[in-house]
Coordinates of C-alpha atoms and ligand atoms in Angstrom, one line a residue:
X1 CA -41.0 -84.2 27.6
X2 CA -37.1 -84.0 27.8
X3 CA -35.2 -87.2 28.4
X4 CA -31.4 -86.7 29.6
X5 CA -28.7 -89.0 28.8
X6 CA -28.7 -91.1 31.9
X7 CA -32.5 -91.6 31.8
X8 CA -32.2 -92.5 28.3
X9 CA -29.7 -95.1 28.7
X10 CA -31.7 -96.7 31.5
X11 CA -34.9 -96.6 29.5
X12 CA -33.3 -97.9 26.4
X13 CA -33.2 -101.4 27.6
X14 CA -36.7 -101.4 29.0
X15 CA -39.9 -102.2 27.0
X16 CA -41.5 -99.0 28.1
X17 CA -38.6 -96.9 26.4
X18 CA -40.3 -96.9 23.0
X19 CA -43.5 -95.2 24.4
X20 CA -41.5 -92.6 26.3
X21 CA -39.2 -91.8 23.4
X22 CA -42.0 -91.6 20.9
X23 CA -43.6 -89.1 23.1
X24 CA -40.3 -87.0 23.3
X25 CA -39.9 -87.2 19.4
X26 CA -43.5 -86.0 19.0
X27 CA -43.3 -83.0 21.5
X28 CA -39.9 -81.9 20.1
X29 CA -41.2 -81.9 16.6
X30 CA -44.4 -80.2 17.4
X31 CA -42.5 -77.4 19.4
X32 CA -40.2 -77.0 16.4
X33 CA -43.1 -76.7 13.9
X34 CA -44.8 -74.2 16.1
X35 CA -41.7 -71.9 16.0
X36 CA -42.9 -70.2 12.7
X37 CA -40.9 -67.2 11.1
X38 CA -39.2 -64.9 13.7
X39 CA -38.0 -61.5 12.2
X40 CA -36.5 -60.5 15.4
X41 CA -34.3 -63.4 15.8
X42 CA -30.5 -62.9 15.8
X43 CA -29.3 -63.5 12.4
X44 CA -26.3 -63.4 10.0
X45 CA -25.9 -62.0 6.6
X46 CA -23.0 -63.2 4.4
X47 CA -22.3 -61.3 1.0
X48 CA -20.1 -63.3 -1.5
X49 CA -19.4 -59.9 -3.4
X50 CA -17.5 -58.6 -0.3
X51 CA -15.7 -61.7 0.6
X52 CA -11.9 -61.7 -0.1
X53 CA -11.3 -65.4 1.1
X54 CA -8.9 -64.4 3.8
X55 CA -10.4 -66.9 6.2
X56 CA -10.1 -64.7 9.3
X57 CA -13.7 -65.8 10.1
X58 CA -12.6 -69.6 9.9
X59 CA -9.5 -68.9 12.3
X60 CA -11.5 -66.8 14.7
X61 CA -14.2 -69.6 14.9
X62 CA -11.4 -72.2 15.7
X63 CA -9.7 -69.7 18.3
X64 CA -12.8 -69.0 20.1
X65 CA -14.3 -72.4 20.2
X66 CA -10.8 -73.9 20.8
X67 CA -11.1 -76.6 18.3
X68 CA -7.8 -78.4 16.9
X69 CA -6.4 -77.4 13.6
X70 CA -6.9 -80.0 10.9
X71 CA -3.8 -82.2 10.2
X72 CA -2.9 -84.8 7.7
X73 CA -2.0 -88.4 8.5
X74 CA 1.6 -87.3 9.4
X75 CA 0.3 -84.7 11.8
X76 CA 1.1 -81.8 9.5
X77 CA -1.3 -78.8 9.3
X78 CA -3.8 -79.4 6.5
X79 CA -6.2 -77.0 4.8
X80 CA -9.7 -78.2 5.8
X81 CA -11.8 -79.5 2.7
X82 CA -15.1 -79.9 4.7
X83 CA -16.8 -79.1 7.9
X84 CA -15.7 -81.5 10.6
X85 CA -15.8 -82.0 14.4
X86 CA -13.1 -79.4 14.6
X87 CA -14.0 -77.0 11.6
X88 CA -17.4 -75.4 12.3
X89 CA -17.2 -73.0 9.4
X90 CA -15.5 -73.3 6.1
X91 CA -14.5 -70.8 3.4
X92 CA -14.3 -72.6 -0.1
X93 CA -13.5 -71.1 -3.5
X94 CA -15.8 -71.8 -6.4
X95 CA -14.4 -71.6 -9.9
X96 CA -15.8 -72.3 -13.3
X97 CA -14.3 -70.5 -16.3
X98 CA -14.2 -66.8 -15.7
X99 CA -16.7 -67.1 -12.9
X100 CA -15.5 -67.5 -9.3
X101 CA -16.6 -66.9 -5.7
X102 CA -15.7 -67.6 -2.1
X103 CA -18.5 -69.0 0.0
X104 CA -18.8 -69.5 3.7
X105 CA -20.4 -72.8 5.1
X106 CA -21.8 -73.3 8.5
X107 CA -24.9 -74.3 10.3
X108 CA -27.9 -72.3 8.7
X109 CA -29.7 -72.2 12.0
X110 CA -33.1 -73.1 10.5
X111 CA -36.2 -71.5 11.9
X112 CA -37.8 -74.8 11.9
X113 CA -34.8 -77.2 12.3
X114 CA -34.9 -80.7 11.0
X115 CA -32.1 -81.8 13.3
X116 CA -34.1 -80.7 16.4
X117 CA -37.1 -82.6 15.1
X118 CA -34.9 -85.7 14.5
X119 CA -33.2 -85.8 17.9
X120 CA -35.0 -88.3 20.2
X121 CA -33.6 -86.9 23.4
X122 CA -33.8 -83.1 22.8
X123 CA -29.9 -82.6 22.7
X124 CA -30.5 -80.3 19.9
X125 CA -32.8 -77.5 20.7
X126 CA -34.0 -74.2 19.2
X127 CA -33.2 -71.3 21.7
X128 CA -35.6 -68.5 22.5
X129 CA -33.3 -66.1 20.7
X130 CA -33.2 -68.3 17.4
X131 CA -30.0 -70.2 17.2
X132 CA -30.0 -74.0 17.3
X133 CA -28.1 -75.1 20.4
X134 CA -26.6 -78.6 21.5
X135 CA -26.5 -80.1 24.9
X136 CA -23.7 -82.7 24.9
X137 CA -24.9 -84.2 28.3
X138 CA -28.0 -85.5 26.6
X139 CA -26.6 -86.7 23.3
X140 CA -26.3 -90.7 22.9
X141 CA -24.8 -90.6 19.5
X142 CA -27.6 -91.8 17.4
X143 CA -26.8 -89.3 14.6
X144 CA -30.2 -88.8 13.4
X145 CA -29.6 -85.0 13.2
X146 CA -26.8 -85.7 10.6
X147 CA -29.3 -87.7 8.4
X148 CA -32.0 -85.1 8.9
X149 CA -30.1 -82.0 8.2
X150 CA -30.8 -80.7 4.6
X151 CA -27.5 -78.9 4.6
X152 CA -25.2 -81.7 5.8
X153 CA -24.0 -79.6 8.8
X154 CA -23.7 -81.7 11.9
X155 CA -20.4 -83.6 12.1
X156 CA -19.4 -86.5 14.4
X157 CA -16.1 -86.7 16.2
X158 CA -15.1 -90.0 14.7
X159 CA -11.6 -89.7 16.0
X160 CA -12.2 -89.5 19.7
X161 CA -13.1 -92.1 22.4
X162 CA -16.2 -90.2 23.5
X163 CA -17.5 -88.6 20.2
X164 CA -20.0 -85.7 20.1
X165 CA -22.0 -83.9 17.5
X166 CA -20.3 -80.6 16.5
X167 CA -21.5 -77.7 14.6
X168 CA -21.6 -73.8 14.7
X169 CA -23.2 -72.5 17.9
X170 CA -23.9 -69.0 16.5
X171 CA -21.5 -68.1 19.3
X172 CA -24.2 -68.0 21.8
X173 CA -21.7 -68.0 24.6
X174 CA -20.3 -64.7 23.2
X175 CA -23.8 -63.1 22.8
X176 CA -24.3 -63.9 26.4
X177 CA -21.3 -61.6 27.1
X178 CA -22.7 -58.8 24.7
X179 CA -20.3 -59.8 21.9
X180 CA -21.1 -60.7 18.3
X181 CA -20.3 -63.9 16.6
X182 CA -16.4 -64.4 16.6
X183 CA -16.4 -64.9 12.7
X184 CA -18.4 -61.7 12.1
X185 CA -16.3 -59.6 14.4
X186 CA -13.1 -61.1 12.7
X187 CA -14.2 -60.2 9.1
X188 CA -12.2 -57.2 7.7
X189 CA -14.4 -56.4 4.7
X190 CA -18.0 -56.5 6.0
X191 CA -18.8 -59.6 4.2
X192 CA -20.3 -60.8 7.4
X193 CA -22.8 -58.7 9.5
X194 CA -25.2 -59.6 12.2
X195 CA -28.3 -58.3 13.5
X196 CA -32.0 -59.1 13.7
X197 CA -33.4 -61.2 10.7
X198 CA -35.9 -58.6 9.6
X199 CA -33.3 -55.8 9.3
X200 CA -30.9 -58.1 7.6
X201 CA -33.5 -59.2 5.1
X202 CA -34.4 -55.6 4.4
X203 CA -30.7 -54.9 3.9
X204 CA -30.1 -57.7 1.6
X205 CA -33.1 -56.8 -0.7
X206 CA -32.0 -53.2 -0.7
X207 CA -28.4 -54.1 -1.8
X208 CA -30.0 -56.2 -4.7
X209 CA -32.4 -53.3 -5.6
X210 CA -29.3 -50.9 -5.7
X211 CA -27.1 -53.2 -7.7
X212 CA -29.3 -55.4 -9.8
X213 CA -26.3 -56.3 -12.1
X214 CA -24.2 -57.2 -9.2
X215 CA -26.3 -59.8 -7.5
X216 CA -28.3 -62.8 -8.2
X217 CA -31.9 -61.8 -7.5
X218 CA -32.3 -64.2 -4.6
X219 CA -31.7 -64.0 -0.9
X220 CA -30.9 -67.6 0.1
X221 CA -32.3 -68.6 3.5
X222 CA -35.2 -66.2 3.4
X223 CA -37.6 -69.0 2.6
X224 CA -35.6 -72.3 2.0
X225 CA -36.7 -75.1 4.3
X226 CA -39.0 -72.5 6.1
X227 CA -36.4 -69.8 6.5
X228 CA -32.9 -69.9 8.1
X229 CA -31.0 -67.3 10.5
X230 CA -27.9 -67.4 8.3
X231 CA -28.8 -65.6 5.0
X232 CA -26.8 -65.1 1.8
X233 CA -26.4 -62.8 -1.0
X234 CA -24.3 -63.9 -4.0
X235 CA -23.1 -62.8 -7.5
X236 CA -23.2 -66.5 -8.8
X237 CA -26.2 -68.8 -8.6
X238 CA -26.4 -70.6 -5.3
X239 CA -26.6 -74.1 -6.7
X240 CA -23.0 -73.5 -8.0
X241 CA -22.0 -72.8 -4.5
X242 CA -23.3 -76.1 -3.4
X243 CA -26.6 -74.8 -1.6
X244 CA -29.4 -77.2 -2.3
X245 CA -32.6 -76.0 -4.0
X246 CA -35.1 -76.2 -1.2
X247 CA -38.7 -75.0 -1.2
X248 CA -40.3 -73.0 1.6
X249 CA -41.8 -76.2 3.4
X250 CA -40.2 -76.7 6.7
X251 CA -38.6 -80.3 6.9
X252 CA -39.5 -81.2 10.5
X253 CA -42.9 -82.6 9.6
X254 CA -41.4 -85.1 7.3
X255 CA -38.8 -86.1 10.1
X256 CA -41.7 -86.4 12.5
X257 CA -43.4 -88.9 10.4
X258 CA -40.2 -90.8 9.7
X259 CA -39.2 -91.0 13.2
X260 CA -42.8 -92.0 14.6
X261 CA -42.6 -94.9 12.3
X262 CA -39.4 -96.4 13.8
X263 CA -39.7 -96.3 17.7
X264 CA -38.5 -99.9 17.7
X265 CA -35.4 -98.9 15.8
X266 CA -34.7 -96.2 18.4
X267 CA -35.2 -98.5 21.3
X268 CA -32.8 -101.2 19.6
X269 CA -30.3 -98.6 18.9
X270 CA -30.6 -97.4 22.5
X271 CA -30.1 -100.8 23.9
X272 CA -27.1 -101.3 21.7
X273 CA -25.5 -98.0 22.8
X274 CA -26.2 -98.9 26.3
X275 CA -24.2 -102.1 25.8
X276 CA -21.4 -100.1 24.1
X277 CA -21.5 -97.7 27.0
X278 CA -21.6 -100.2 29.6
X279 CA -18.6 -102.2 27.9
X280 CA -16.6 -99.1 27.6
X281 CA -17.2 -98.0 31.1
X282 CA -16.0 -101.5 32.4
X283 CA -13.1 -101.3 30.2
X284 CA -12.0 -98.0 31.4
X285 CA -12.5 -99.0 35.1
X286 CA -10.5 -102.1 34.4
X287 CA -7.6 -100.0 33.0
X288 CA -7.7 -97.7 36.0
X289 CA -7.6 -100.7 38.4
Ligands
LIG1 S1 -28.6 -76.4 9.0 FE1 -28.7 -78.4 9.7 S2 -27.9 -78.6 11.8 FE2 -28.2 -76.4 11.3 S3 -30.2 -75.9 12.2 FE3 -30.6 -76.5 10.0 S4 -31.1 -78.6 10.2 FE4 -30.1 -78.2 12.1
LIG2 S1 -21.0 -68.0 14.8 FE1 -19.4 -68.7 16.2 S2 -19.5 -70.9 16.1 FE2 -20.6 -70.1 14.3 S3 -19.2 -70.2 12.5 FE3 -19.2 -68.0 13.4 S4 -17.6 -68.0 14.9 FE4 -18.0 -70.2 14.4
LIG3 S1 -13.3 -62.9 7.4 FE1 -14.8 -62.0 5.9 S2 -13.6 -61.6 4.0 FE2 -12.3 -63.0 5.1 S3 -13.0 -65.0 4.4 FE3 -14.3 -64.6 6.2 S4 -16.2 -63.7 5.3 FE4 -14.6 -63.6 3.7

């Protein structure tokens, strides 16, 4: 059962809200856990050995999605240091002695996403094609997705009056127009490629087999947290690049258990958000009058 934003705000103040939300959480988590491995899903391979750190991908993502450049407190352009409401992908430099590498961070688009399982109103959903999408009209700002994500990807627009969750969309809007992801299309070196997951995994393993001295023998995202659509090859160990060491167990089941035990918190938070929303609406109407 899906609960939209308006229905949620109505229900949050009512005592029956807890039962309905529990049901929504449970059904969302079950749907996610049934997703399983999907080798035909659209996927993206990033190879650190081919990345020259030009950040064309980062710029292309900002341009396509029309997100604002990062600025410092004086309003001067600032190089992003982390993902944010405006920076959905980030190229960072890892350096340690003679060892160095560029690395691209973005939503991993998990096959069994913890963020989707944690969202009580189905604002985050796993699409049929694979990418994890976000419906802002459903989101009421509880930020459970931020807590649930093992990669710390969803970011909140703290600096706006009507904050939303923001993260990489896998450019599903471009795909609907028969284009590839903006970041992939912008990459001048072939460090980023996209295609179906099975083909990209085969390609990744072939690259390792052909150049065993060049790569760490690990395709990150093949199995981690049940597998992801963003998969990685690297010449330095992944833990050096800030990728968490995760086993192959999907995380949504744990999320489901945690969420099922706190329906009262959800309702309480919903009631609080209703109050904030109501007060804000009254304030805005007052200003307009
Ligand atoms: S990386 Fe995080 S935000 Fe992206 S799909 Fe996985 S759990 Fe969700
Ligand atoms: S797939 Fe699209 S939204 Fe995601 S990082 Fe690349 S350009 Fe940005
Ligand atoms: S566009 Fe390609 S080469 Fe340039 S930083 Fe991004 S992934 Fe690396």
